[in-house]
XYZ file of C-alpha atoms in Angstrom:
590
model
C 43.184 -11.195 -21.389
C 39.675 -12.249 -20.267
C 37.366 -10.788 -17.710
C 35.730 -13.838 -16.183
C 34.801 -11.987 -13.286
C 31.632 -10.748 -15.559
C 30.443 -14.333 -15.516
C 30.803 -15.608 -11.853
C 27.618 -14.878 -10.973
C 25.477 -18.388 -10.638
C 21.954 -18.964 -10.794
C 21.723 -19.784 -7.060
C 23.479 -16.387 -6.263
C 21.361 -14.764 -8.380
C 18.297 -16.032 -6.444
C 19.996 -15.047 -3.492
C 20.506 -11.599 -4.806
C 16.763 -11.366 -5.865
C 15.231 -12.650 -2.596
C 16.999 -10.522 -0.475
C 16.067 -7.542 -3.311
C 12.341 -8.273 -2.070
C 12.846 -7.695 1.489
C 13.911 -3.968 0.385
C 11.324 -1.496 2.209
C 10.952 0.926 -0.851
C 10.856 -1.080 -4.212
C 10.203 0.297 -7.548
C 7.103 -0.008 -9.423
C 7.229 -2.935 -11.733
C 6.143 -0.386 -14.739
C 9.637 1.659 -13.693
C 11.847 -2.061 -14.064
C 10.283 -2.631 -16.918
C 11.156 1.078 -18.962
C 14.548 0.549 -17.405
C 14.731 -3.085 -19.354
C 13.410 -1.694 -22.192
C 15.795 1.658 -22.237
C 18.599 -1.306 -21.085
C 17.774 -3.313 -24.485
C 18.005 -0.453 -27.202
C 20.956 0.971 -25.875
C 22.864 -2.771 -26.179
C 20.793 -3.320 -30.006
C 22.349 0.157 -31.227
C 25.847 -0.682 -29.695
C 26.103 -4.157 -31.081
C 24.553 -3.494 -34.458
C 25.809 -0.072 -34.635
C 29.081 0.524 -33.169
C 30.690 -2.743 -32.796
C 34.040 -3.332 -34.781
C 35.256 -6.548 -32.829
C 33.463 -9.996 -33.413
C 30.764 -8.368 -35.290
C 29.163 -11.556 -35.972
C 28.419 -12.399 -32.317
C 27.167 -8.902 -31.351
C 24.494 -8.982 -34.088
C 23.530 -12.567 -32.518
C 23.481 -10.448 -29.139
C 21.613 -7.920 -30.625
C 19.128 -10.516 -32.205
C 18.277 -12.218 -28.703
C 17.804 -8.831 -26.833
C 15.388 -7.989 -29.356
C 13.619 -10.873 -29.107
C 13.582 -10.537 -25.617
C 12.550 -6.478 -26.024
C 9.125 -8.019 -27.676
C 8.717 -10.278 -25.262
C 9.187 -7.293 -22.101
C 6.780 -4.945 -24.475
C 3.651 -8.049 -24.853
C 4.139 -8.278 -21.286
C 3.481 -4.662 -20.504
C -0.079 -5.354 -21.823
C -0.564 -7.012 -18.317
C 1.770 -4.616 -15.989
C -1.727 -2.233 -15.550
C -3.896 -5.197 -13.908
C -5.029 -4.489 -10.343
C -4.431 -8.249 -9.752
C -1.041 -8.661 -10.800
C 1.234 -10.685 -8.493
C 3.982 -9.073 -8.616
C 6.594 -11.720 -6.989
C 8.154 -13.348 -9.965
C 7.786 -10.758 -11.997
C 10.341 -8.557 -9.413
C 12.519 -12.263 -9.715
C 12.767 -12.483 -13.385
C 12.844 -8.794 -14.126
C 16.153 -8.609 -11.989
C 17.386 -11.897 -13.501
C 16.786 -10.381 -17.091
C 18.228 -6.943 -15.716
C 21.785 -8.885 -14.572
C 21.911 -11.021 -17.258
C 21.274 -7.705 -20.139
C 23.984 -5.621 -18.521
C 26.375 -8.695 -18.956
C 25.832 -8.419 -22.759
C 26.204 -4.586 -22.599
C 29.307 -4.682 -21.273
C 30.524 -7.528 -23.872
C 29.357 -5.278 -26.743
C 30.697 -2.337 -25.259
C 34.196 -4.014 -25.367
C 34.123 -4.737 -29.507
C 34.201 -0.492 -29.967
C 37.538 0.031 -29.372
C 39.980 1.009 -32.213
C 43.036 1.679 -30.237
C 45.396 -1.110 -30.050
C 46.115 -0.409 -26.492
C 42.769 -0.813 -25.833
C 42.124 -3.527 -27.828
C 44.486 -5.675 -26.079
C 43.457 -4.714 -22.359
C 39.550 -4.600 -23.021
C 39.506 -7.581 -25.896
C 36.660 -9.825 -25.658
C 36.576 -14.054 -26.289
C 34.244 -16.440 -28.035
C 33.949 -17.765 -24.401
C 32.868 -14.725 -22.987
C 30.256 -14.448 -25.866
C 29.082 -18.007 -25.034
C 28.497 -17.330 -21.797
C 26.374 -14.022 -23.019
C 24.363 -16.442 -25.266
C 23.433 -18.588 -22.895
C 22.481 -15.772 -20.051
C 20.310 -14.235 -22.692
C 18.891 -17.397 -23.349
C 18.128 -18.225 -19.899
C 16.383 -14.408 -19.967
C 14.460 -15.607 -22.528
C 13.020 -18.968 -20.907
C 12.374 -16.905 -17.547
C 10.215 -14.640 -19.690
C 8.036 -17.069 -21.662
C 7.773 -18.541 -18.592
C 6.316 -15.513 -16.962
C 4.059 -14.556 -20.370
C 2.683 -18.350 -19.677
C 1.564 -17.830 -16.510
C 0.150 -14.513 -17.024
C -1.180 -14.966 -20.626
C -3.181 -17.757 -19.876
C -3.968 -17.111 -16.350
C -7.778 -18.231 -16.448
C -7.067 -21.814 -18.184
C -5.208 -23.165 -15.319
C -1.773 -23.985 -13.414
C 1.167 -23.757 -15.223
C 3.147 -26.835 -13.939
C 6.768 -26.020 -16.324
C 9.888 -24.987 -14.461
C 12.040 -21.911 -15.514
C 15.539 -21.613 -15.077
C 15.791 -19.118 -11.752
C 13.806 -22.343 -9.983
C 15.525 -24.995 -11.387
C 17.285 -25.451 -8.117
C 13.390 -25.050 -6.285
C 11.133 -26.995 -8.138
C 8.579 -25.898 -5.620
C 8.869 -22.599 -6.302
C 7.940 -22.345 -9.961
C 4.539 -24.329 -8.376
C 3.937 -22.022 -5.832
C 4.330 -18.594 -7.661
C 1.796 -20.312 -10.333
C -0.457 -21.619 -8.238
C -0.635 -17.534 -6.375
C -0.832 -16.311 -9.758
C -4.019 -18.161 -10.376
C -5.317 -16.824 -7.040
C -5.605 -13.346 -8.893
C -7.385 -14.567 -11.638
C -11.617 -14.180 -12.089
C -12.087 -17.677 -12.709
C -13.258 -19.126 -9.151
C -12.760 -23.118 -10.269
C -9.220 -21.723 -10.460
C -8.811 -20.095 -7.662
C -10.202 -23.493 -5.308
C -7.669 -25.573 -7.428
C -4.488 -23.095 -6.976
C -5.930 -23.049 -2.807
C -5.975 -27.048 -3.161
C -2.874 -27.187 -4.445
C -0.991 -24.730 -1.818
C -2.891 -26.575 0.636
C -0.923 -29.956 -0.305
C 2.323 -27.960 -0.776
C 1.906 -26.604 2.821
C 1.122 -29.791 4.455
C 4.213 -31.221 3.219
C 7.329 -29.274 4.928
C 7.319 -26.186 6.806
C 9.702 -25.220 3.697
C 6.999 -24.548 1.751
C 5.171 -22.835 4.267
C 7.237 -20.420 4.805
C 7.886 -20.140 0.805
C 3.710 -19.948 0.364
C 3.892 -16.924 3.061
C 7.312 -15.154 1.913
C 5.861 -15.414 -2.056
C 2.864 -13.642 -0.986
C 0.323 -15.962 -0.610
C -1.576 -15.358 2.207
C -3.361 -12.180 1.057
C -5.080 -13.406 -1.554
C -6.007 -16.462 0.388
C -7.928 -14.315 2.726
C -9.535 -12.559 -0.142
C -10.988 -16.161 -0.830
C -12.774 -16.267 2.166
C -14.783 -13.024 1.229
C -16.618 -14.995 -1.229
C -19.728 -15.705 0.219
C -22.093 -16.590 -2.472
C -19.104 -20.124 -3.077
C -19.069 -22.269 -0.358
C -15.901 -24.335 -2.299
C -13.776 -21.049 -2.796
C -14.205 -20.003 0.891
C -13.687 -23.595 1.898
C -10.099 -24.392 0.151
C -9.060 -20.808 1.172
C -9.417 -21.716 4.617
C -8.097 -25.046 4.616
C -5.306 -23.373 2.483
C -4.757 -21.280 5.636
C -4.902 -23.979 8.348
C -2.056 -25.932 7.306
C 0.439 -22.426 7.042
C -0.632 -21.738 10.720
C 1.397 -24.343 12.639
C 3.747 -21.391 13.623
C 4.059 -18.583 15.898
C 5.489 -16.300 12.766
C 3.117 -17.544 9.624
C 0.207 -16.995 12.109
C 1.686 -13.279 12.724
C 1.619 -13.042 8.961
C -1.950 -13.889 8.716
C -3.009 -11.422 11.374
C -0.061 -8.692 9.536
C -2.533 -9.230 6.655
C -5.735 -8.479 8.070
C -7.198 -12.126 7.980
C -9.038 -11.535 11.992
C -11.491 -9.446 10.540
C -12.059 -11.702 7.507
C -12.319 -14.686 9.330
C -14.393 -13.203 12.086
C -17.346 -12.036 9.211
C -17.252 -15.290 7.842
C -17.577 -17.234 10.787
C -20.882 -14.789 11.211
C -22.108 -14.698 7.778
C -20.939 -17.994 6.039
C -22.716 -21.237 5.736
C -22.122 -24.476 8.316
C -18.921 -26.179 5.891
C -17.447 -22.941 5.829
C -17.725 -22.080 9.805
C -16.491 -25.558 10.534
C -12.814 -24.872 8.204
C -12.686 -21.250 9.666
C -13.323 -22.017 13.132
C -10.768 -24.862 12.648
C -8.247 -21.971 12.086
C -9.049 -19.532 14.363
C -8.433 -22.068 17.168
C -5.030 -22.486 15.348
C -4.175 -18.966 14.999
C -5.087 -18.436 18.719
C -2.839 -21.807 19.434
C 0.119 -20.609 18.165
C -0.272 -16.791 18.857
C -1.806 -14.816 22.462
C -2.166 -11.432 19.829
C -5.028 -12.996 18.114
C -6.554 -14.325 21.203
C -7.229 -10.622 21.779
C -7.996 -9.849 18.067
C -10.674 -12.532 17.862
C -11.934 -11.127 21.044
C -12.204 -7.726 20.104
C -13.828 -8.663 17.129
C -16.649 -10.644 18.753
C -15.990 -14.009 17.883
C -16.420 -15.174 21.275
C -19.953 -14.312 21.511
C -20.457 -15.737 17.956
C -19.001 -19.001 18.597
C -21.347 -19.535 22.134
C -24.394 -18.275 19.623
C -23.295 -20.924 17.074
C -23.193 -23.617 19.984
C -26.515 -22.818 21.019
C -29.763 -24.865 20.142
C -31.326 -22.312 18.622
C -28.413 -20.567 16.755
C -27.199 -24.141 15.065
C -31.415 -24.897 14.226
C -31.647 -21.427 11.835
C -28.023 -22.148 10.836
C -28.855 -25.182 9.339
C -32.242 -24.000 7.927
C -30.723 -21.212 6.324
C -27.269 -23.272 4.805
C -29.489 -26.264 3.517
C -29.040 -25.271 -0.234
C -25.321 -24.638 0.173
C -24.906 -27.966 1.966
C -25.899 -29.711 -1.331
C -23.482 -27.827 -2.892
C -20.509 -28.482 -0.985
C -21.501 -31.994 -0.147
C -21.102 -32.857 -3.547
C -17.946 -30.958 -3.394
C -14.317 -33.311 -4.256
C -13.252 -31.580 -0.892
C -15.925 -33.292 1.302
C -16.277 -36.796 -0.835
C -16.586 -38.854 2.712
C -20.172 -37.583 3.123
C -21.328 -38.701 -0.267
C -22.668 -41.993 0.209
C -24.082 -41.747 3.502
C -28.056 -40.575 4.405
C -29.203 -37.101 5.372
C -29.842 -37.720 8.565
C -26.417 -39.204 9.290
C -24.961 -36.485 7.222
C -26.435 -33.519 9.132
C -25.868 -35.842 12.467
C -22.205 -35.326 11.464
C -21.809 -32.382 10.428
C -23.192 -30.603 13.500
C -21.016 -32.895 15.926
C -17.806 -31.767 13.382
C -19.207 -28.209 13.553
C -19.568 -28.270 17.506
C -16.372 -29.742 18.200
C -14.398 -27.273 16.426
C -16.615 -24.455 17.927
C -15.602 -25.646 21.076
C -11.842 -26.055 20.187
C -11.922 -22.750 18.934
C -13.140 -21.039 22.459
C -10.964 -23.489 24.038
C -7.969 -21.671 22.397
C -9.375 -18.588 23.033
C -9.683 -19.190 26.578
C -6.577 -20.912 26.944
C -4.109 -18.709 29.729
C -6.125 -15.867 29.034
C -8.446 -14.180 31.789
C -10.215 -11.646 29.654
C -11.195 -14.272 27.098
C -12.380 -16.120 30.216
C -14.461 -13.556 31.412
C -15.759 -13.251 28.265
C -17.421 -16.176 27.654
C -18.906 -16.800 31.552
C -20.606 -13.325 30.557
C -22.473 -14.345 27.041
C -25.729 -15.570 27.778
C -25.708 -19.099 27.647
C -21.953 -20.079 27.609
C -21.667 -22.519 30.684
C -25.144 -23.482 30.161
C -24.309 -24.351 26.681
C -21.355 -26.606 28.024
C -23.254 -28.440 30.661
C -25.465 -29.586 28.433
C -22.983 -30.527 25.811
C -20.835 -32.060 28.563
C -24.005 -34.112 29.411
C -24.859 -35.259 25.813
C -22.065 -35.845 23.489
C -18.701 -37.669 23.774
C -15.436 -37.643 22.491
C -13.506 -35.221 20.785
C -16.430 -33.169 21.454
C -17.063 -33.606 25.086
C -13.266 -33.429 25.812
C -12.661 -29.518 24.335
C -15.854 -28.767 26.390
C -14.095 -30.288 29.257
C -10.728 -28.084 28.254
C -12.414 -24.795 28.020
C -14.761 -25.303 31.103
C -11.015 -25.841 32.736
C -9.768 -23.103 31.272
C -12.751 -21.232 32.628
C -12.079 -22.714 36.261
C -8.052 -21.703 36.173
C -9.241 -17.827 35.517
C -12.017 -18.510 38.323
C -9.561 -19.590 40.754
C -6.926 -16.750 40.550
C -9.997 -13.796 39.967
C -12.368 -12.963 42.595
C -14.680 -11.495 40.122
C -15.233 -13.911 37.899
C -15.402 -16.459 41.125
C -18.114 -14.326 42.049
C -19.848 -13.590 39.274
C -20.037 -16.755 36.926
C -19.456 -19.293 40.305
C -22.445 -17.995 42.308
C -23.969 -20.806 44.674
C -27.323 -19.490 42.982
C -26.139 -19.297 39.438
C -28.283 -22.670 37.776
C -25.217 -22.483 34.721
C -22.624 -22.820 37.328
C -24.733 -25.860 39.441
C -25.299 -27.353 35.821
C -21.340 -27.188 34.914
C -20.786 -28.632 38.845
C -23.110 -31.185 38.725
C -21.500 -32.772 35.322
C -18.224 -32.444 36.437
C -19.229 -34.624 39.328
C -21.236 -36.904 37.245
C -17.798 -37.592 35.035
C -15.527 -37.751 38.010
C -18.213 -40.704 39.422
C -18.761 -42.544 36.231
C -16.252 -41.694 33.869
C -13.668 -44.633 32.601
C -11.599 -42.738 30.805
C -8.801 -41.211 32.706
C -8.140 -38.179 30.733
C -11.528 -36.630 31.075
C -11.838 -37.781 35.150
C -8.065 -35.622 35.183
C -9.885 -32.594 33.799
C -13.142 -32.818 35.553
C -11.343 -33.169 39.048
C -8.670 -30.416 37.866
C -11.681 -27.835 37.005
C -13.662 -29.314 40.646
C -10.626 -28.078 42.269
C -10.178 -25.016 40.601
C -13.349 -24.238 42.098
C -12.395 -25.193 45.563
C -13.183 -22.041 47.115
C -16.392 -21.326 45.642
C -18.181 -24.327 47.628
C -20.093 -23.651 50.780
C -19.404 -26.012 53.876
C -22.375 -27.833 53.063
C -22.256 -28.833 49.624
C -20.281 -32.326 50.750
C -21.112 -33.722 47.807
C -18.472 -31.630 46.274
C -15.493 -34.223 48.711
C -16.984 -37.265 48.359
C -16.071 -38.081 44.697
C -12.812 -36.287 45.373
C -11.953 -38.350 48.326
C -13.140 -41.513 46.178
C -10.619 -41.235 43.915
C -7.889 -41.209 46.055
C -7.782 -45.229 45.609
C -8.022 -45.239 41.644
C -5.992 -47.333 40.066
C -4.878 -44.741 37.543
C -1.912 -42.842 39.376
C -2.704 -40.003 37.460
C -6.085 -39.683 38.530
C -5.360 -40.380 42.416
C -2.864 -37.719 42.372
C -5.214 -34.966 40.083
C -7.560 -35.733 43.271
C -5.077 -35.405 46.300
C -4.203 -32.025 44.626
C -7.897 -30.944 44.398
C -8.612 -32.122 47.949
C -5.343 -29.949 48.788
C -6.914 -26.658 47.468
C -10.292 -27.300 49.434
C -7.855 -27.047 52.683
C -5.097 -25.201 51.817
C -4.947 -21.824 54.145
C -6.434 -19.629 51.029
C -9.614 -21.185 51.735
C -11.511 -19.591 53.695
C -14.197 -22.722 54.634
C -10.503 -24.802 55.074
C -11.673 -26.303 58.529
C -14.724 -27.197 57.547
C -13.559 -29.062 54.294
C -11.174 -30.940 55.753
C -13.315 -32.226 58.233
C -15.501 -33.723 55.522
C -12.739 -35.275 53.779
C -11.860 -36.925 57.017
C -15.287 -38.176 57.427
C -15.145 -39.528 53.224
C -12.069 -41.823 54.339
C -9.822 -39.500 53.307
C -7.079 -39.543 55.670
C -6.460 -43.379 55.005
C -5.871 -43.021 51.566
C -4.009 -40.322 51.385
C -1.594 -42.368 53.818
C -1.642 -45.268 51.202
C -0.614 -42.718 48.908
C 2.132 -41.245 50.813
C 3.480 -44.769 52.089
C 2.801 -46.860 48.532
C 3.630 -43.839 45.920
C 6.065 -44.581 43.421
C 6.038 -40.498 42.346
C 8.086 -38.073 44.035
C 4.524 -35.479 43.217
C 2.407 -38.396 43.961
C 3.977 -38.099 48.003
C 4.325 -34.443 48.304
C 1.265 -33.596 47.020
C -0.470 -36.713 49.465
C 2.119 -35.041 52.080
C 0.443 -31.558 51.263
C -2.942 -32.477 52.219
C -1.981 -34.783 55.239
C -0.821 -31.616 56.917
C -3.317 -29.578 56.027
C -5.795 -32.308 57.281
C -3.874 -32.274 61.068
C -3.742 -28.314 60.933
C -7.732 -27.532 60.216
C -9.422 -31.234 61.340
C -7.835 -31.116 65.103
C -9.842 -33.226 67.712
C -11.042 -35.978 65.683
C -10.507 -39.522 66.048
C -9.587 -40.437 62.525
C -6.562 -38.921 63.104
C -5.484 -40.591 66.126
C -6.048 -43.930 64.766
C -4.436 -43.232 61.832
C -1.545 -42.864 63.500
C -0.375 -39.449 61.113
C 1.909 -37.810 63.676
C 4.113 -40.897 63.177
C 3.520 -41.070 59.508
C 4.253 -36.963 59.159
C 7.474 -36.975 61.129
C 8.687 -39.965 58.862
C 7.651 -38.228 55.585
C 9.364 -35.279 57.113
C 12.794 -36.897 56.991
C 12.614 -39.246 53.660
C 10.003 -36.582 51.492
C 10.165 -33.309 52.633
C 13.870 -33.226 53.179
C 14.680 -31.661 49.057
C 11.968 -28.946 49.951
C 12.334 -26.504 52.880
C 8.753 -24.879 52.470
C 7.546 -28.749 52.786
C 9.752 -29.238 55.881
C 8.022 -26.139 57.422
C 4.892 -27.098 56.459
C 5.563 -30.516 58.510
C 6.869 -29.313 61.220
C 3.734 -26.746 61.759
C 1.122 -29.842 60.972
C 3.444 -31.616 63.581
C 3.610 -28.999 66.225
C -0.729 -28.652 65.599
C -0.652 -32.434 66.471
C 1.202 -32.007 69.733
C -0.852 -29.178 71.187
C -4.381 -30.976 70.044
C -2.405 -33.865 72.327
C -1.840 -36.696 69.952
């Protein structure tokens, strides 16, 4: 009679069994596991050589592979005192080898008994022995294995598999290349934060492996090396591509890495700001609690310094040394070839952009963040003039936080009235671009935001500033739908009842043509929010521009009672909103 039940165990379910062992609150120290191993391996070595009186043959082989694997535990206690040991697959092999050893013990422990009783329940087979063999043997791999990585932890990444990741082969890679982030040898450390970095970008698998294994912390700890450019650099970019998701970017904060990235933003040279502002725009993406970490940790106000003239002029003075260095770098090869002047031409548009996709993030739904940046010195200033004099990328995440800006603006008084001032020159500067774009612009997405941030403001504008409509009113006949409709929505929040200035407003858009082509809209529109929001405006136009002529000849009772019965019929608010424009109409005696 055999016990196979000993044996059932599989390497998979093993795994299983360790994983979930490191998600344990209190765990051991790894010096405790590794006296228990050691106390585990004498007892089965004086058992099998000592006691056995069954298949004595096979327990001395036993007891020759523990002890092998006893030296092997003892030469790896020489590294169990290091401050920088990583302790993940050493926990994973340790309770491999721990399974696997009390296997054997309870083989030898079968080959004591003299009774014959005994004998015949508790007898062990050559199968069961076998099976012992190879566990130990598997032990052993695991362990030279983990001496490998350990022993010769500053000459680079052990790329061999052992047997608990034979079913992972990413893994193995991933527990090396973290082991190598420990090490003092920094050439090491950028090549183990390359390599993570292309295991990341690959699946989200091995993102969430990189994070569960551990490897965020020291990944961070990169980034405190200020006096290497590289090793800050490929810690970052290590960073970026785990922070796609909500949970990964809460493991990053978990881990301290706001206040790291926030004093190397500050303190680090121009490559280095442009890979750490590139993820703190990610972190703040994917996750409103480090919109208010960054925040409370000034990186607003650093990132609108950085943007400024003067800020980006000392920057660059002061990183010119250290942008030789990392120029030259394997990580930045595309700006090898090209001249100095293009070089640094590039660089500060690449380092702009992302400064301006990071407070873009930052901003994004959040008022506080908002309010933040309309009260550092020159932060709308510093966007009106980048609005004016770059493109692209660049001029489009302006665009998006100046929007951002404008949505906070439009649903808080106080930062209508204190960053929107008629007097204020930075919020005349961000108007008069916005205008300029919505005029001249040919690219539809930046007209959309322009005209979306214009009406945002709606109820900032005095009755005079007309120039505010016109463009508005203009671009109720473009031929992008989009755009027409971003404009009839606008015009609708210049007249809408919350405006104070309402009657006013929508007498100038009456004047600017506007009444004609919202009709057009409303008669031609192929998009259900095309007519209501044309519909919208109509009626607001009859309510607050009674008594004028436009109206009359345009004929909009007729066309409102129509729209009432084919467009407003799915909405009641709509139909009421009709029938009051209507009912306007009639007493004003059209």
């Amino acid at each position: 009679m055999r016990f196979h039940s000993l044996f059932e165990t599989s390497s998979m379910d093993q795994l299983i069994i360790l994983q979930s062992n490191h998600h344990q609150q209190q765990q051991p120290p790894i010096k405790v596991i590794l006296s228990n191993l050691l106390l585990l391996t004498d007892r089965i070595c004086h058992t099998a050589v000592d006691e056995s009186k069954f298949y004595k043959l096979e327990c001395a082989y036993v007891g020759k592979q523990v002890h092998r694997l006893t030296r092997m535990l003892r030469f790896f206690s020489h590294f169990v005192d290091s401050t920088s040991l990583y302790e993940r697959p050493v926990r994973g092999i340790f309770t491999n080898v721990g399974i696997n050893l009390n296997h054997a013990l309870t083989l030898v422990h079968k080959c004591r008994h003299r009774g014959i009783i005994l004998r015949l329940i508790s007898i062990a087979g050559v199968l069961d022995f076998r099976k012992v063999f190879n566990l130990l043997d598997v032990s052993m791999d695991n362990m030279k294995w983990l001496l490998s990585v350990y022993a010769s932890a500053n000459q680079g990444i052990i790329l061999t598999l052992p047997p608990i990741a034979s079913n992972d082969t990413s893994l193995a890679l991933v527990w090396s290349c973290i082991a190598s982030l420990h090490t003092h040898s920094l050439n090491l450390k950028i090549e183990a934060a390359l390599e993570l970095s292309t295991l990341a970008r690959d699946s989200d698998r091995n993102k969430d492996m990189i994070v569960i294994e551990g490897g965020v912390a020291p990944l961070l700890k990169l980034l405190k090396h200020e006096l290497s450019p590289e090793t800050q650099i490929a810690g970052a970019m290590a960073l970026f591509n785990l922070a796609n998701d909500r949970n990964r970017v809460r493991s990053i904060f978990n881990e301290h890495g706001v206040p790291v990235l926030a004093q190397a933003l500050r303190n680090s040279y121009i490559l280095v700001q442009i890979e750490v502002a590139k993820l703190i725009a990610r972190m703040a993406e994917h996750n409103g609690v480090c919109q208010e970490a960054f925040a409370r940790k000034n990186v607003i106000e650093t990132l609108v310094r950085l943007l400024s003239t003067e800020g980006k002029i000392n920057k660059l003075l002061r990183s010119n040394s250290a942008n030789k260095i990392a120029l030259s770098s394997s990580i930045w090869p595309r700006h090898k070839k090209e001249g100095k002047l293009l070089e640094v031409s590039r660089l500060i548009v690449e380092f702009n952009t992302n400064c301006c996709r990071a407070l873009w993030m930052l901003a994004r739904d959040n008022v506080a963040n908002c309010r933040k940046i309309t009260e550092t010195t020159k932060g709308l200033l510093c966007f009106a003039k980048l609005i004016e004099n770059e493109k692209g990328e660049l001029r489009i995440n302006c665009l998006m936080t100046v929007m951002e800006i404008t949505s906070a603006a439009e649903n808080n008084p106080d930062i209508r009235k204190s960053a929107f001032k008629n007097n204020s020159p930075a919020a005349k500067a961000i108007t008069d671009q916005l205008l300029r774009l919505i005029d001249e612009s040919d690219n539809a997405v930046i007209k959309i935001v322009a005209i979306r941030a214009i009406g945002h403001l709606a109820r900032t504008f005095p009755a005079r500033q007309t120039r505010v409509i016109s463009p508005l009113a203009k671009q109720l006949c473009d031929m992008d739908p989009d755009v027409a409709t971003e404009s009839v929505i606008a015009l609708g929040k210049f007249t809408c009842p919350e405006n104070y200035l309402r009657a006013e407003h929508a007498k100038s858009i009456v004047e600017f043509e506007g009444v004609q082509r919202a009709l057009n809209m409303l008669r031609r529109g192929n998009d259900e929010k095309t007519q209501y929001h044309a519909l919208v405006l109509l009626c607001y136009l009859a309510m607050h521009a009674v008594n004028n002529e436009q109206l009359q000849q345009a004929r909009i009772l007729t066309a409102l009672r129509g729209a009432g019965k084919t467009i407003a019929h799915k909405c009641s608010e709509l139909r009421d909103l009709v029938a009051q424009a209507v009912h306007h109409l009639k007493l004003s005696g059209y």
